[in-house]
Amino acid sequence: MAESYLELSVSPQGVASLTLNRPEVHNAFDDVMIEQIIDALQQLAENSAVRLLLLKANGKNFSAGADLNWMRSMAAKDYQQNLDDAGRLAELMRSLDRFPKPTIALVQGAAFGGALGLVACCDIALAEPKASFCLSEVKIGLIPAVISPYVMRAIGERASRRYFLTAERFFAEEALRLGLVHQLVPEGGLAEAAEKLCLQLLQNSPAAVTAAKQLIADVDQQPINAALIAHTSEAIARIRVSAEGQEGLTAFLTKRSPAWLPKD
């Protein structure tokens, strides 16, 4: 059995923590880690007790991107083997991007290459001021292909033209300006900031949060036409008559706490 490159836990409140745990190689990922993350995401997605997911890393760096030994081995393989391998990384990005509960990336140190893709796939990203980012692929004759849909969605086509082509390193303030991260927190303060954000998210209806994530995926970049208007009308009608929709409206109108909040 392969060594586990992850730490996985779920708190009594339903906060799942998925922690990259290869600090000796700056949490660089290879085919083994990719499969382990895919399996962990599937396990957590199917766990009804999970309310949200924190993606974080042990050590000084979030992740240096692809493991050098793994890249060396892939360079010696043929096109089909490389295609299959890329497909697994694509599945990882898809699984994180479509995870049904809120996802929060906590970034310290470097987040390079594919690790930047992980950050872009999360709903919310917090970073320390000294965190740094780089799409370094063209430096070694490659391109950030698999992660490109998620990174371009986060930072836009214009910024992608610069950072995909230059492979220059940029820091947390620029990542904040571009929209890759949402908030900068003091060095060493990621855990505290995450706790505050988790408390905010846990106030909300679990079913509504999942439906809101799906709504974003359905509506993004779509033309505002009759089909989209019908879809959004159906979405609100469906959730209004759902169990949590009824509970939330009743609680609001009668000035009491909804049932999904923890009891005092």
GROMACS .gro file of C-alpha atoms in nm:
model
  264
    1MET     CA    1   0.000   0.000   0.000
    2ALA     CA    2   0.134   0.344  -0.092
    3GLU     CA    3   0.229   0.583   0.184
    4SER     CA    4  -0.045   0.834   0.257
    5TYR     CA    5   0.045   1.182   0.140
    6LEU     CA    6  -0.263   1.335   0.302
    7GLU     CA    7  -0.414   1.401   0.642
    8LEU     CA    8  -0.793   1.381   0.650
    9SER     CA    9  -1.032   1.468   0.932
   10VAL     CA   10  -1.391   1.581   0.991
   11SER     CA   11  -1.484   1.787   1.298
   12PRO     CA   12  -1.808   1.733   1.495
   13GLN     CA   13  -1.940   2.047   1.324
   14GLY     CA   14  -1.885   1.895   0.981
   15VAL     CA   15  -1.571   2.086   0.883
   16ALA     CA   16  -1.354   1.853   0.676
   17SER     CA   17  -0.980   1.919   0.655
   18LEU     CA   18  -0.782   1.778   0.364
   19THR     CA   19  -0.415   1.848   0.429
   20LEU     CA   20  -0.130   1.791   0.185
   21ASN     CA   21   0.142   1.621   0.387
   22ARG     CA   22   0.469   1.594   0.197
   23PRO     CA   23   0.648   1.893   0.352
   24GLU     CA   24   0.990   1.738   0.286
   25VAL     CA   25   0.931   1.794  -0.089
   26HIS     CA   26   0.723   2.112  -0.048
   27ASN     CA   27   0.400   1.910  -0.095
   28ALA     CA   28   0.482   1.842  -0.459
   29PHE     CA   29   0.230   1.602  -0.607
   30ASP     CA   30   0.270   1.292  -0.819
   31ASP     CA   31   0.037   1.027  -0.954
   32VAL     CA   32   0.002   0.868  -0.609
   33MET     CA   33  -0.100   1.192  -0.440
   34ILE     CA   34  -0.338   1.273  -0.725
   35GLU     CA   35  -0.521   0.943  -0.677
   36GLN     CA   36  -0.529   0.990  -0.302
   37ILE     CA   37  -0.684   1.336  -0.334
   38ILE     CA   38  -0.944   1.211  -0.584
   39ASP     CA   39  -1.038   0.928  -0.346
   40ALA     CA   40  -1.054   1.165  -0.047
   41LEU     CA   41  -1.277   1.412  -0.233
   42GLN     CA   42  -1.514   1.135  -0.335
   43GLN     CA   43  -1.527   1.002   0.020
   44LEU     CA   44  -1.599   1.347   0.162
   45ALA     CA   45  -1.855   1.433  -0.107
   46GLU     CA   46  -2.052   1.120  -0.015
   47ASN     CA   47  -2.036   1.193   0.360
   48SER     CA   48  -2.361   1.366   0.458
   49ALA     CA   49  -2.201   1.492   0.780
   50VAL     CA   50  -1.956   1.712   0.586
   51ARG     CA   51  -2.066   2.076   0.567
   52LEU     CA   52  -1.754   2.231   0.413
   53LEU     CA   53  -1.397   2.150   0.314
   54LEU     CA   54  -1.067   2.315   0.406
   55LEU     CA   55  -0.779   2.244   0.166
   56LYS     CA   56  -0.447   2.315   0.331
   57ALA     CA   57  -0.089   2.196   0.357
   58ASN     CA   58   0.172   2.118   0.620
   59GLY     CA   59   0.509   2.288   0.610
   60LYS     CA   60   0.637   2.617   0.471
   61ASN     CA   61   0.474   2.583   0.128
   62PHE     CA   62   0.126   2.503   0.007
   63SER     CA   63   0.267   2.308  -0.287
   64ALA     CA   64   0.556   2.340  -0.530
   65GLY     CA   65   0.345   2.177  -0.802
   66ALA     CA   66   0.447   1.860  -0.983
   67ASP     CA   67   0.703   1.627  -0.827
   68LEU     CA   68   1.032   1.626  -1.021
   69ASN     CA   69   1.069   1.247  -1.018
   70TRP     CA   70   0.714   1.210  -1.146
   71MET     CA   71   0.777   1.458  -1.428
   72ARG     CA   72   1.097   1.273  -1.516
   73SER     CA   73   0.909   0.942  -1.538
   74MET     CA   74   0.635   1.093  -1.756
   75ALA     CA   75   0.890   1.235  -1.997
   76ALA     CA   76   1.000   0.879  -2.068
   77LYS     CA   77   0.646   0.758  -2.146
   78ASP     CA   78   0.455   0.768  -2.473
   79TYR     CA   79   0.167   0.991  -2.582
   80GLN     CA   80  -0.112   0.760  -2.463
   81GLN     CA   81   0.044   0.717  -2.120
   82ASN     CA   82   0.081   1.094  -2.090
   83LEU     CA   83  -0.279   1.141  -2.204
   84ASP     CA   84  -0.404   0.896  -1.941
   85ASP     CA   85  -0.191   1.063  -1.676
   86ALA     CA   86  -0.319   1.411  -1.766
   87GLY     CA   87  -0.672   1.274  -1.749
   88ARG     CA   88  -0.625   1.186  -1.383
   89LEU     CA   89  -0.504   1.536  -1.299
   90ALA     CA   90  -0.803   1.671  -1.491
   91GLU     CA   91  -1.031   1.448  -1.283
   92LEU     CA   92  -0.875   1.585  -0.966
   93MET     CA   93  -0.941   1.944  -1.075
   94ARG     CA   94  -1.297   1.858  -1.183
   95SER     CA   95  -1.370   1.681  -0.854
   96LEU     CA   96  -1.249   1.975  -0.647
   97ASP     CA   97  -1.422   2.232  -0.867
   98ARG     CA   98  -1.754   2.045  -0.847
   99PHE     CA   99  -1.730   1.944  -0.482
  100PRO     CA  100  -2.088   1.991  -0.356
  101LYS     CA  101  -2.000   2.178  -0.034
  102PRO     CA  102  -1.807   2.503   0.014
  103THR     CA  103  -1.432   2.468  -0.034
  104ILE     CA  104  -1.169   2.696   0.118
  105ALA     CA  105  -0.800   2.699   0.021
  106LEU     CA  106  -0.553   2.814   0.287
  107VAL     CA  107  -0.229   2.917   0.118
  108GLN     CA  108   0.109   2.975   0.275
  109GLY     CA  109   0.441   2.991   0.095
  110ALA     CA  110   0.452   2.878  -0.266
  111ALA     CA  111   0.161   2.760  -0.478
  112PHE     CA  112   0.316   2.683  -0.815
  113GLY     CA  113   0.190   2.514  -1.132
  114GLY     CA  114  -0.086   2.265  -1.064
  115ALA     CA  115  -0.112   2.386  -0.704
  116LEU     CA  116  -0.230   2.722  -0.837
  117GLY     CA  117  -0.498   2.523  -1.017
  118LEU     CA  118  -0.610   2.372  -0.686
  119VAL     CA  119  -0.648   2.721  -0.540
  120ALA     CA  120  -0.848   2.835  -0.843
  121CYS     CA  121  -1.083   2.537  -0.810
  122CYS     CA  122  -1.178   2.628  -0.452
  123ASP     CA  123  -1.475   2.853  -0.381
  124ILE     CA  124  -1.279   3.075  -0.143
  125ALA     CA  125  -0.905   3.127  -0.103
  126LEU     CA  126  -0.720   3.284   0.189
  127ALA     CA  127  -0.347   3.356   0.170
  128GLU     CA  128  -0.068   3.488   0.386
  129PRO     CA  129   0.094   3.811   0.259
  130LYS     CA  130   0.418   3.632   0.165
  131ALA     CA  131   0.242   3.360  -0.034
  132SER     CA  132   0.362   3.340  -0.392
  133PHE     CA  133   0.221   3.198  -0.711
  134CYS     CA  134   0.368   3.095  -1.044
  135LEU     CA  135   0.250   2.932  -1.366
  136SER     CA  136   0.598   2.810  -1.441
  137GLU     CA  137   0.524   2.547  -1.705
  138VAL     CA  138   0.665   2.726  -2.010
  139LYS     CA  139   1.004   2.752  -1.838
  140ILE     CA  140   1.047   2.378  -1.888
  141GLY     CA  141   0.878   2.353  -2.227
  142LEU     CA  142   0.526   2.271  -2.105
  143ILE     CA  143   0.192   2.455  -2.075
  144PRO     CA  144  -0.059   2.487  -1.789
  145ALA     CA  145  -0.317   2.303  -1.994
  146VAL     CA  146  -0.526   2.098  -1.750
  147ILE     CA  147  -0.557   2.379  -1.496
  148SER     CA  148  -0.615   2.653  -1.755
  149PRO     CA  149  -0.999   2.655  -1.748
  150TYR     CA  150  -1.003   2.710  -1.373
  151VAL     CA  151  -0.717   2.959  -1.360
  152MET     CA  152  -0.852   3.164  -1.650
  153ARG     CA  153  -1.196   3.170  -1.489
  154ALA     CA  154  -1.035   3.304  -1.170
  155ILE     CA  155  -0.796   3.567  -1.310
  156GLY     CA  156  -0.938   3.634  -1.656
  157GLU     CA  157  -0.803   3.606  -2.007
  158ARG     CA  158  -0.599   3.926  -1.992
  159ALA     CA  159  -0.398   3.833  -1.683
  160SER     CA  160  -0.358   3.479  -1.818
  161ARG     CA  161  -0.190   3.620  -2.128
  162ARG     CA  162   0.077   3.766  -1.905
  163TYR     CA  163   0.133   3.494  -1.647
  164PHE     CA  164   0.095   3.190  -1.874
  165LEU     CA  165   0.356   3.338  -2.109
  166THR     CA  166   0.606   3.499  -1.874
  167ALA     CA  167   0.609   3.228  -1.603
  168GLU     CA  168   0.695   3.507  -1.362
  169ARG     CA  169   0.632   3.472  -0.993
  170PHE     CA  170   0.371   3.697  -0.834
  171PHE     CA  171   0.275   3.749  -0.475
  172ALA     CA  172  -0.034   3.755  -0.258
  173GLU     CA  173  -0.126   4.121  -0.314
  174GLU     CA  174  -0.130   4.067  -0.690
  175ALA     CA  175  -0.325   3.742  -0.645
  176LEU     CA  176  -0.580   3.939  -0.443
  177ARG     CA  177  -0.604   4.208  -0.710
  178LEU     CA  178  -0.655   3.945  -0.980
  179GLY     CA  179  -0.925   3.762  -0.784
  180LEU     CA  180  -0.730   3.440  -0.737
  181VAL     CA  181  -0.751   3.487  -0.360
  182HIS     CA  182  -1.025   3.662  -0.165
  183GLN     CA  183  -0.849   3.768   0.153
  184LEU     CA  184  -0.499   3.822   0.289
  185VAL     CA  185  -0.446   3.727   0.651
  186PRO     CA  186  -0.148   3.796   0.879
  187GLU     CA  187   0.133   3.543   0.873
  188GLY     CA  188   0.039   3.252   1.095
  189GLY     CA  189  -0.325   3.357   1.096
  190LEU     CA  190  -0.475   3.118   0.842
  191ALA     CA  191  -0.630   2.888   1.102
  192GLU     CA  192  -0.800   3.174   1.287
  193ALA     CA  193  -0.929   3.333   0.966
  194ALA     CA  194  -1.057   2.995   0.845
  195GLU     CA  195  -1.240   2.937   1.173
  196LYS     CA  196  -1.425   3.269   1.139
  197LEU     CA  197  -1.518   3.188   0.781
  198CYS     CA  198  -1.636   2.839   0.878
  199LEU     CA  199  -1.859   2.984   1.150
  200GLN     CA  200  -2.015   3.214   0.890
  201LEU     CA  201  -2.075   2.931   0.644
  202LEU     CA  202  -2.219   2.700   0.909
  203GLN     CA  203  -2.497   2.952   0.977
  204ASN     CA  204  -2.641   2.877   0.634
  205SER     CA  205  -2.872   2.604   0.509
  206PRO     CA  206  -2.660   2.307   0.392
  207ALA     CA  207  -2.901   2.229   0.108
  208ALA     CA  208  -2.920   2.592  -0.001
  209VAL     CA  209  -2.541   2.628  -0.006
  210THR     CA  210  -2.510   2.321  -0.229
  211ALA     CA  211  -2.787   2.452  -0.453
  212ALA     CA  212  -2.619   2.793  -0.470
  213LYS     CA  213  -2.295   2.631  -0.589
  214GLN     CA  214  -2.488   2.448  -0.860
  215LEU     CA  215  -2.666   2.771  -0.954
  216ILE     CA  216  -2.333   2.945  -1.011
  217ALA     CA  217  -2.217   2.661  -1.236
  218ASP     CA  218  -2.543   2.667  -1.430
  219VAL     CA  219  -2.564   3.045  -1.479
  220ASP     CA  220  -2.200   3.144  -1.534
  221GLN     CA  221  -2.133   3.277  -1.885
  222GLN     CA  222  -2.481   3.183  -2.006
  223PRO     CA  223  -2.688   3.422  -2.217
  224ILE     CA  224  -2.981   3.579  -2.032
  225ASN     CA  225  -3.254   3.425  -2.243
  226ALA     CA  226  -3.587   3.252  -2.190
  227ALA     CA  227  -3.423   2.919  -2.110
  228LEU     CA  228  -3.199   3.066  -1.839
  229ILE     CA  229  -3.485   3.268  -1.690
  230ALA     CA  230  -3.698   2.953  -1.677
  231HIS     CA  231  -3.414   2.759  -1.518
  232THR     CA  232  -3.364   3.014  -1.240
  233SER     CA  233  -3.739   3.036  -1.178
  234GLU     CA  234  -3.755   2.659  -1.143
  235ALA     CA  235  -3.453   2.662  -0.911
  236ILE     CA  236  -3.607   2.906  -0.662
  237ALA     CA  237  -3.948   2.737  -0.676
  238ARG     CA  238  -3.790   2.397  -0.613
  239ILE     CA  239  -3.594   2.511  -0.309
  240ARG     CA  240  -3.886   2.709  -0.164
  241VAL     CA  241  -4.091   2.391  -0.135
  242SER     CA  242  -3.798   2.178  -0.012
  243ALA     CA  243  -3.770   2.074   0.353
  244GLU     CA  244  -3.490   2.316   0.434
  245GLY     CA  245  -3.649   2.593   0.232
  246GLN     CA  246  -3.970   2.557   0.431
  247GLU     CA  247  -3.777   2.536   0.758
  248GLY     CA  248  -3.570   2.844   0.679
  249LEU     CA  249  -3.868   3.057   0.575
  250THR     CA  250  -4.073   2.948   0.876
  251ALA     CA  251  -3.785   3.018   1.115
  252PHE     CA  252  -3.730   3.361   0.963
  253LEU     CA  253  -4.098   3.457   0.977
  254THR     CA  254  -4.143   3.333   1.334
  255LYS     CA  255  -3.813   3.484   1.451
  256ARG     CA  256  -3.652   3.161   1.568
  257SER     CA  257  -3.331   2.983   1.474
  258PRO     CA  258  -3.350   2.729   1.189
  259ALA     CA  259  -3.305   2.364   1.271
  260TRP     CA  260  -2.965   2.335   1.099
  261LEU     CA  261  -2.800   2.565   1.354
  262PRO     CA  262  -2.633   2.387   1.648
  263LYS     CA  263  -2.835   2.393   1.966
  264ASP     CA  264  -2.699   2.603   2.254
   0.00000   0.00000   0.00000
